[in-house]
JSON list of C-alpha atoms in Angstrom, two decimals:
[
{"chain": "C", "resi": 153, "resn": "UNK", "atom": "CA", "xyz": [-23.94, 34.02, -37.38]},
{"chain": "C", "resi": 154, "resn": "UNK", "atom": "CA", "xyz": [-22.93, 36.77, -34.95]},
{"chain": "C", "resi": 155, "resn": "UNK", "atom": "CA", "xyz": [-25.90, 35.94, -32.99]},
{"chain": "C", "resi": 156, "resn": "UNK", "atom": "CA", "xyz": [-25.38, 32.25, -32.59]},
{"chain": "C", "resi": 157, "resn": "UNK", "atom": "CA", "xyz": [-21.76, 32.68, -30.92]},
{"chain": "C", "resi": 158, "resn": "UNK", "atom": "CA", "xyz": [-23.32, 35.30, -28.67]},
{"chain": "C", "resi": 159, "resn": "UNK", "atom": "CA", "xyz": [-25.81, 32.62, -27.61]},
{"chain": "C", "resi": 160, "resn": "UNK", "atom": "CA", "xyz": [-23.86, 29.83, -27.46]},
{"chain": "C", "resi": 161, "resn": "UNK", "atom": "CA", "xyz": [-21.49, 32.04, -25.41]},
{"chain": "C", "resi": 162, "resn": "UNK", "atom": "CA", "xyz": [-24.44, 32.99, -22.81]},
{"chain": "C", "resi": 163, "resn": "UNK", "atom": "CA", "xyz": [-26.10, 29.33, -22.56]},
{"chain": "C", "resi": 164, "resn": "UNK", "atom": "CA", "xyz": [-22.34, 27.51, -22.46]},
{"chain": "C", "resi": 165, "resn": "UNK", "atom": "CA", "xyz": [-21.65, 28.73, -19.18]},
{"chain": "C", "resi": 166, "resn": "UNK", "atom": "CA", "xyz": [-25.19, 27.54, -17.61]},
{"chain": "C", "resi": 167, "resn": "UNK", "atom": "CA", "xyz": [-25.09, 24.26, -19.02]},
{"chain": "C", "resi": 168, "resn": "UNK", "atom": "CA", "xyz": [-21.68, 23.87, -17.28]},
{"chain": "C", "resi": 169, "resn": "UNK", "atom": "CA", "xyz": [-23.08, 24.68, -13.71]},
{"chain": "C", "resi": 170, "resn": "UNK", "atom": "CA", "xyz": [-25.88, 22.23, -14.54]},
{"chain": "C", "resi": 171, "resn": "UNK", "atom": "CA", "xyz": [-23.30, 19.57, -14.09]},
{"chain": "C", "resi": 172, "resn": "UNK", "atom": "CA", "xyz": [-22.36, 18.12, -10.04]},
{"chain": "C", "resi": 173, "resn": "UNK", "atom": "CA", "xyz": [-19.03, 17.06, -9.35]},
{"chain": "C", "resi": 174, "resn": "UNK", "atom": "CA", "xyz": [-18.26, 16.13, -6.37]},
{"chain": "C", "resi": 175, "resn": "UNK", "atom": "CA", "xyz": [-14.31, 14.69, -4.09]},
{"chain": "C", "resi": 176, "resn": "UNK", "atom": "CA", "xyz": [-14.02, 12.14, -2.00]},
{"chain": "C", "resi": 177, "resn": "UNK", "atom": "CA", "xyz": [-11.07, 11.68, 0.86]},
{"chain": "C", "resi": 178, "resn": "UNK", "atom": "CA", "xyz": [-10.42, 8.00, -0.18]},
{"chain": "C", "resi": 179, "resn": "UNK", "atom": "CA", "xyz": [-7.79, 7.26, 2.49]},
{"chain": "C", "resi": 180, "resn": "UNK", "atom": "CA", "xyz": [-10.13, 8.18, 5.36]},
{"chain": "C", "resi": 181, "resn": "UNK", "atom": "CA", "xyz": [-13.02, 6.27, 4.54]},
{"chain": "C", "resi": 182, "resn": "UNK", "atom": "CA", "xyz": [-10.31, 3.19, 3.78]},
{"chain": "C", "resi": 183, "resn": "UNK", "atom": "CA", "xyz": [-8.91, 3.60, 6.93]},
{"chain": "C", "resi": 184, "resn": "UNK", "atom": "CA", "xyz": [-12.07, 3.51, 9.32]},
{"chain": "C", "resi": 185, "resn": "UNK", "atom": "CA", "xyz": [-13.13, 0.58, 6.94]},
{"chain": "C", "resi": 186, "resn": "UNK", "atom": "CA", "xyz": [-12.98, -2.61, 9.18]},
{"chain": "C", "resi": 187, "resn": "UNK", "atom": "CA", "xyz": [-11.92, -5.24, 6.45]},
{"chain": "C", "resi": 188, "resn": "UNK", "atom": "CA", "xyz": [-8.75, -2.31, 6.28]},
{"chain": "C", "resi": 189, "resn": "UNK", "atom": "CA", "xyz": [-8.22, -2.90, 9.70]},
{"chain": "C", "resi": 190, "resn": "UNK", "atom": "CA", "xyz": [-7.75, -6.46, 9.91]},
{"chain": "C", "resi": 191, "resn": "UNK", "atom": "CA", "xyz": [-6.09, -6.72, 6.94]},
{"chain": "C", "resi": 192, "resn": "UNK", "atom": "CA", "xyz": [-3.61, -4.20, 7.94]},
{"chain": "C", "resi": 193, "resn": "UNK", "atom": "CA", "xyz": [-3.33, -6.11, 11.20]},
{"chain": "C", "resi": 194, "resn": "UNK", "atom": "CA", "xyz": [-2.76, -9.22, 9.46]},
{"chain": "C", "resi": 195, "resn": "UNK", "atom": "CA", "xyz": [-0.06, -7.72, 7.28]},
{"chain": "C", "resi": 196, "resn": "UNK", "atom": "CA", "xyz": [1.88, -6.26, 10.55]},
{"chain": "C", "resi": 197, "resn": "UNK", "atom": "CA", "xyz": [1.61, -9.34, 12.35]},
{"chain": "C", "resi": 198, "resn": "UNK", "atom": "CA", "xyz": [3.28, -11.21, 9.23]},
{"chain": "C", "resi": 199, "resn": "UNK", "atom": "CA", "xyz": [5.84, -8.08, 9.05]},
{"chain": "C", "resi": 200, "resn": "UNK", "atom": "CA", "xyz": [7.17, -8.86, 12.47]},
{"chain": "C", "resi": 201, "resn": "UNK", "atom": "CA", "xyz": [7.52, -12.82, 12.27]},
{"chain": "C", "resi": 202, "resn": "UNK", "atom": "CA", "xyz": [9.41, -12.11, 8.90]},
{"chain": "C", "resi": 203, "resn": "UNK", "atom": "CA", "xyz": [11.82, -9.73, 10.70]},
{"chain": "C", "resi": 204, "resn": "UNK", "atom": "CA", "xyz": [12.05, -11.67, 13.91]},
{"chain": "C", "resi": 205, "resn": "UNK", "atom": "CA", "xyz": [12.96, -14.87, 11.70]},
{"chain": "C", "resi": 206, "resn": "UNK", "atom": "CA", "xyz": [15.43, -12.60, 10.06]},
{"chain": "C", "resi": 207, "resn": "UNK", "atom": "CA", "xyz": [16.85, -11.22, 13.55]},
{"chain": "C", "resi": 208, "resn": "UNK", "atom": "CA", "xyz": [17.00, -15.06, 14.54]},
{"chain": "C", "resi": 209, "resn": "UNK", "atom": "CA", "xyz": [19.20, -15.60, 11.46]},
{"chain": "C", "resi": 210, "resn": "UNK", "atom": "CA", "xyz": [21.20, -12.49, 11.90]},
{"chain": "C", "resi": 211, "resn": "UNK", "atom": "CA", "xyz": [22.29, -13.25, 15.64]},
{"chain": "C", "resi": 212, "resn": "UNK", "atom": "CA", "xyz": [23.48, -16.81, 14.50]},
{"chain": "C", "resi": 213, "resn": "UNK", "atom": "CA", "xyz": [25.25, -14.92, 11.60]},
{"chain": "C", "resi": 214, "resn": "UNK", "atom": "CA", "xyz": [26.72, -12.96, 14.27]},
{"chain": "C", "resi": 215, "resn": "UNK", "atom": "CA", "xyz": [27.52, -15.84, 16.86]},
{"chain": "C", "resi": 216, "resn": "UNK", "atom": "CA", "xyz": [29.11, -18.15, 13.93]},
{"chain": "C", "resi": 217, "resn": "UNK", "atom": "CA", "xyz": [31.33, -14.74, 12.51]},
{"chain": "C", "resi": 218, "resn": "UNK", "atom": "CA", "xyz": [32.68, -14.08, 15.87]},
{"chain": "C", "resi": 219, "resn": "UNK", "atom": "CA", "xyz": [33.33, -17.29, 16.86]},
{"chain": "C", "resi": 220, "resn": "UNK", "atom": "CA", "xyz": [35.10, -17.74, 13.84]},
{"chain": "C", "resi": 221, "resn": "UNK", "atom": "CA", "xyz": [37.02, -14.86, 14.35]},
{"chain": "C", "resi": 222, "resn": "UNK", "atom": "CA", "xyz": [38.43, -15.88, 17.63]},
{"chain": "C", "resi": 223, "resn": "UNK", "atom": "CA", "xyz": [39.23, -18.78, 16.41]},
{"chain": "C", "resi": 224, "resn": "UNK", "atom": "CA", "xyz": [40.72, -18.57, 13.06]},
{"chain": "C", "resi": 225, "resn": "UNK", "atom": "CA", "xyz": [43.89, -18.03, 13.74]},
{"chain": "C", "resi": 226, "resn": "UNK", "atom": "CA", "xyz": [44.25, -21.92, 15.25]},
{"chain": "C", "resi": 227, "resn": "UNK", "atom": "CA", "xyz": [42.13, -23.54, 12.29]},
{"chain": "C", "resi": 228, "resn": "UNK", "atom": "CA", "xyz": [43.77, -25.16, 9.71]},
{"chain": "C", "resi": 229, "resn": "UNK", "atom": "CA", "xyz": [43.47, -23.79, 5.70]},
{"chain": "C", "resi": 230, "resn": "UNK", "atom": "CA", "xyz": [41.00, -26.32, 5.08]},
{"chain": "C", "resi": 231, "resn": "UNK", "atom": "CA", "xyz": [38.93, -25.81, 8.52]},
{"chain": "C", "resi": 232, "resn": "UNK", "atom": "CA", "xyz": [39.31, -22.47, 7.46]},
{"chain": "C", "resi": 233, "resn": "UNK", "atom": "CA", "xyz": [37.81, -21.92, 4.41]},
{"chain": "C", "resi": 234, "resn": "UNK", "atom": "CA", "xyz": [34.90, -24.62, 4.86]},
{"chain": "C", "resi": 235, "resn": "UNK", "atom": "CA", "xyz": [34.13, -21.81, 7.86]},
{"chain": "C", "resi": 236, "resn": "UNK", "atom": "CA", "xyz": [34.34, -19.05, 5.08]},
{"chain": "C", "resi": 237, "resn": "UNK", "atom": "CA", "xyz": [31.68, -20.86, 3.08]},
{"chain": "C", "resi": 238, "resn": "UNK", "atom": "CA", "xyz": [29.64, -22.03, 5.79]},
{"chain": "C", "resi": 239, "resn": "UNK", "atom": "CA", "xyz": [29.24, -18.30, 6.85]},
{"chain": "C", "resi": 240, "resn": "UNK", "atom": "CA", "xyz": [28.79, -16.82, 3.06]},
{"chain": "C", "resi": 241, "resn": "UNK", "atom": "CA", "xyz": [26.36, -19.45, 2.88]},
{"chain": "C", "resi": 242, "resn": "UNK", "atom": "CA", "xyz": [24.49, -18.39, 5.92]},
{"chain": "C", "resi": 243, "resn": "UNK", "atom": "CA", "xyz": [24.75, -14.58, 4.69]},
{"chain": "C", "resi": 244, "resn": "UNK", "atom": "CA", "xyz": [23.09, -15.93, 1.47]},
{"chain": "C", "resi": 245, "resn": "UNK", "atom": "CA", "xyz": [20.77, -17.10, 2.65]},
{"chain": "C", "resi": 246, "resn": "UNK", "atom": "CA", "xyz": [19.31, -14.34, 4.73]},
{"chain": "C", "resi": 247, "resn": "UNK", "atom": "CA", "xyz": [20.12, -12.12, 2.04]},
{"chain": "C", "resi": 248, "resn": "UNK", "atom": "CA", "xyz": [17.14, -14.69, 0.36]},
{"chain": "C", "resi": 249, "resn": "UNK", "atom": "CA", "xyz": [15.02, -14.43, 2.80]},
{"chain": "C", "resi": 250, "resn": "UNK", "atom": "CA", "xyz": [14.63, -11.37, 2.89]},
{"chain": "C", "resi": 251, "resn": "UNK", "atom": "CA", "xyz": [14.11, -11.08, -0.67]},
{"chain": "C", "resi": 252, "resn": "UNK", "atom": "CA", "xyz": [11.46, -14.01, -0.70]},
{"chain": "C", "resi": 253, "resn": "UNK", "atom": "CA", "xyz": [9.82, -12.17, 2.48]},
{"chain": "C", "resi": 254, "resn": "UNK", "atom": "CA", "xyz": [9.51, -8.70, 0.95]},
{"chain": "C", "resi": 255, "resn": "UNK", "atom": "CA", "xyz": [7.63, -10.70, -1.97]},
{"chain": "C", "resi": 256, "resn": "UNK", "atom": "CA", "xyz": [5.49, -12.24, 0.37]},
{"chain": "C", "resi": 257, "resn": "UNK", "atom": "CA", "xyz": [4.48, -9.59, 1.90]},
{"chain": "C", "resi": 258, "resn": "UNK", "atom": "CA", "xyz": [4.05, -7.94, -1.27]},
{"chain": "C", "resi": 259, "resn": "UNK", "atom": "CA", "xyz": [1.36, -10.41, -2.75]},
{"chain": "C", "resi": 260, "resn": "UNK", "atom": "CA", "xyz": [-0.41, -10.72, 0.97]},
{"chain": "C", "resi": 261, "resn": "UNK", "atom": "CA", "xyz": [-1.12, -7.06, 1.14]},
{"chain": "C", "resi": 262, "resn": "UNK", "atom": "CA", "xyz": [-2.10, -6.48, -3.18]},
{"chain": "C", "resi": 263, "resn": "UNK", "atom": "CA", "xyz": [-4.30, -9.81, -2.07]},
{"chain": "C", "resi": 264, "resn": "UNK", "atom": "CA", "xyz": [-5.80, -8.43, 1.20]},
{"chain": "C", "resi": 265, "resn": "UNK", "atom": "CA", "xyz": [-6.51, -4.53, -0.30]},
{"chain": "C", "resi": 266, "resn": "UNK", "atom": "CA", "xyz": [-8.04, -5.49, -3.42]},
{"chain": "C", "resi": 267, "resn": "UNK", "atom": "CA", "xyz": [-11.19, -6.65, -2.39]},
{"chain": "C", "resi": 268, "resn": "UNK", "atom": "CA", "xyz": [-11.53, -3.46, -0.17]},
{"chain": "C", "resi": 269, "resn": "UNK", "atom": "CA", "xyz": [-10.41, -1.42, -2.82]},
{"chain": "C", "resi": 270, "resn": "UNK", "atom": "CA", "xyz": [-13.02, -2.86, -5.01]},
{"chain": "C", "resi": 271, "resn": "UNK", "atom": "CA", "xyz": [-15.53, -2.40, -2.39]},
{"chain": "C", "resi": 272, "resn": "UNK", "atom": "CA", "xyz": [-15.13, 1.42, -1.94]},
{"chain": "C", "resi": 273, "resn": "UNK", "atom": "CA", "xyz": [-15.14, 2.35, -5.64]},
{"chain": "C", "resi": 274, "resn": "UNK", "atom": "CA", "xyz": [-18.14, 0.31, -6.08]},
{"chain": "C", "resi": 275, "resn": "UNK", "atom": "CA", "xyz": [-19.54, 2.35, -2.91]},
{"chain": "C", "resi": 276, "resn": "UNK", "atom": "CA", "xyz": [-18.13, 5.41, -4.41]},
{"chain": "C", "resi": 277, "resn": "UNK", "atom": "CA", "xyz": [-19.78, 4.46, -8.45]},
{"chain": "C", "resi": 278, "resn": "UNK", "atom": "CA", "xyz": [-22.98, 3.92, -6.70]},
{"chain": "C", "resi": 279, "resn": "UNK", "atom": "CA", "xyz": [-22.91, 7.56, -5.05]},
{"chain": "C", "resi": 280, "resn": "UNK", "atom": "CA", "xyz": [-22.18, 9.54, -7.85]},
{"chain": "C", "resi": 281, "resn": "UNK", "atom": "CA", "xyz": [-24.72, 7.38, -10.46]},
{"chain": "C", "resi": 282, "resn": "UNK", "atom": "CA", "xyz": [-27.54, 7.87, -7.38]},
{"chain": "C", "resi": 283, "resn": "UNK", "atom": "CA", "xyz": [-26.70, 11.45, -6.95]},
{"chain": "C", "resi": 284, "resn": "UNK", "atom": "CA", "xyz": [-26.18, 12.36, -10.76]},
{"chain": "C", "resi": 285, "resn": "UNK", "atom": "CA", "xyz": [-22.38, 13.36, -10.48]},
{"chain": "C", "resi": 286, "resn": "UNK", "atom": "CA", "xyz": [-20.57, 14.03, -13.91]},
{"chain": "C", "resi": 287, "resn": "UNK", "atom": "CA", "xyz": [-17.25, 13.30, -11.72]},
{"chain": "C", "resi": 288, "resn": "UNK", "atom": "CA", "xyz": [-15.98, 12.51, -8.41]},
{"chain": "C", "resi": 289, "resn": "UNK", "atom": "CA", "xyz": [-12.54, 13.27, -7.46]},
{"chain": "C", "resi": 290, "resn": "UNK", "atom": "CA", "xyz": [-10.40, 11.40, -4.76]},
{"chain": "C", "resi": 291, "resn": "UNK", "atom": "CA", "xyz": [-8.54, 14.33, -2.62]},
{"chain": "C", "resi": 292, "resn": "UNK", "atom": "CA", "xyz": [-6.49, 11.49, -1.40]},
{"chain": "C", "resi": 293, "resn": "UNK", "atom": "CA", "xyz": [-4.86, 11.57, -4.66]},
{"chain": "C", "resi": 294, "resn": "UNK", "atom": "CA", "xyz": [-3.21, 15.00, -3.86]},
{"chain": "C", "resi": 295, "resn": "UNK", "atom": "CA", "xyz": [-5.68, 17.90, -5.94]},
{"chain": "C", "resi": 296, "resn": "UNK", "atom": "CA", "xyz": [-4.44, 21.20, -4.82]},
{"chain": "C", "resi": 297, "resn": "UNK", "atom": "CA", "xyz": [-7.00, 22.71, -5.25]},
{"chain": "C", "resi": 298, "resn": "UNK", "atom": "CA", "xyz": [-11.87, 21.80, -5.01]},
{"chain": "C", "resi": 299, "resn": "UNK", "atom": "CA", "xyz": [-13.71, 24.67, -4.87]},
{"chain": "C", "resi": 300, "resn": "UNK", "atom": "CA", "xyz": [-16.46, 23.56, -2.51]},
{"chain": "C", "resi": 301, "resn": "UNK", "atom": "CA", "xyz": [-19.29, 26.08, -4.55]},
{"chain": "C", "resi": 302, "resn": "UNK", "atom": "CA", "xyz": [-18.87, 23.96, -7.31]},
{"chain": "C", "resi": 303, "resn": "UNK", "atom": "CA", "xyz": [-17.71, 20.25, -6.07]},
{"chain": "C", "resi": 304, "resn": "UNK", "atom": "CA", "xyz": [-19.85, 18.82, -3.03]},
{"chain": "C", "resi": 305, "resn": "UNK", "atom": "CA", "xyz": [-17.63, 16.48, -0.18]},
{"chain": "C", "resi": 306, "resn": "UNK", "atom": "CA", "xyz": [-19.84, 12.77, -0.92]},
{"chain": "C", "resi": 307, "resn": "UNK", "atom": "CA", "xyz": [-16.99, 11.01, 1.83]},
{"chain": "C", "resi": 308, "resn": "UNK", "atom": "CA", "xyz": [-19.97, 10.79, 4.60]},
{"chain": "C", "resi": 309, "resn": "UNK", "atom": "CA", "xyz": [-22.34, 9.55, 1.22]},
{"chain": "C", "resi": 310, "resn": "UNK", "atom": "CA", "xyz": [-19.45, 7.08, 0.42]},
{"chain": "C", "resi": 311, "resn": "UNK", "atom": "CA", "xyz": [-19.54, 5.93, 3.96]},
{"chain": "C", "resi": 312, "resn": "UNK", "atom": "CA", "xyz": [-23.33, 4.82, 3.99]},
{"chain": "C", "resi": 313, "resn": "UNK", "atom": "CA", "xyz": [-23.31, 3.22, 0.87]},
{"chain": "C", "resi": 314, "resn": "UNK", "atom": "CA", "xyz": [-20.30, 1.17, 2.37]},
{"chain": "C", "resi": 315, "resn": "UNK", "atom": "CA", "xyz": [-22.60, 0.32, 5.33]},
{"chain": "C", "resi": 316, "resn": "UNK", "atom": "CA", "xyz": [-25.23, -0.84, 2.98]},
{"chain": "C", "resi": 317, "resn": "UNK", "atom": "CA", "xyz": [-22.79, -3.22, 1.06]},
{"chain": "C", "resi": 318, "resn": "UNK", "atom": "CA", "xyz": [-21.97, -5.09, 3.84]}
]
């Protein structure tokens, strides 16, 4: 019995370096990817015409309030208050805007980077299934720590396969 620990002990730890893992910087390779670039284009250029819509409704916020407050004090109660709610209104609905733009934007951008996304871990399957890894790790995702005797860098691997799925 003695003797099949002490052999399981000495062949355990070869059968473990028999085994390739390799990391991957994710966010690199993403971010030379071309589809990431327009799509991140695409996604800024929608940013700014949300916010300069919203600047455009926040200046005639602005105008309204002011004029309103020079001239408030000559308005009559009812004057007045259909003023108030004109302006709450208009604060309301920016306030809704935003809200419905963040969304957008939100649902552009999960639509855009999904297909890339897909993309690269298909790239990054078929490296580690043609080079026989056990694991691939994404440094992207923050490991402190790959020892580079044991885990090999595939992100240059990762790269051409992306070429070749094009």
């Amino acid at each position: 019995m003695k003797k099949i620990i002490v052999m399981l002990m000495v062949f355990a730890p070869m059968s473990l370096f028999a085994q390739k893992f390799g990391h991957v910087d994710s966010q690199a390779i993403m971010q030379g990817m071309p589809e990431f670039i327009q799509a991140r284009g695409e996604v800024e250029a929608q940013t700014k015409k949300y916010e300069d819509e919203l600047q455009g409704m926040q200046q005639e916020l602005q105008r309204k309030s002011e004029e309103y407050e020079k001239n408030s004090s000559t308005m009559n109660d009812t004057k007045r208050q259909e003023t108030e709610a004109e302006l709450q209104k208009m604060y309301q609905k920016m306030q809704q805007a935003y809200q419905d733009n963040q969304q957008a934007l939100a649902k552009m951008q999960q639509e855009k980077m999904q297909p890339i996304t897909t993309k690269l871990i298909n790239a990054i399957k078929n490296v580690g299934t043609a080079g026989g890894y056990v694991y691939i790790m994404d440094t992207a995702a923050g490991i402190p720590y790959i020892s580079q005797t044991l885990s090999k860098d595939v992100t240059t691997e990762v790269k051409a396969e992306l070429n070749k799925l094009k």
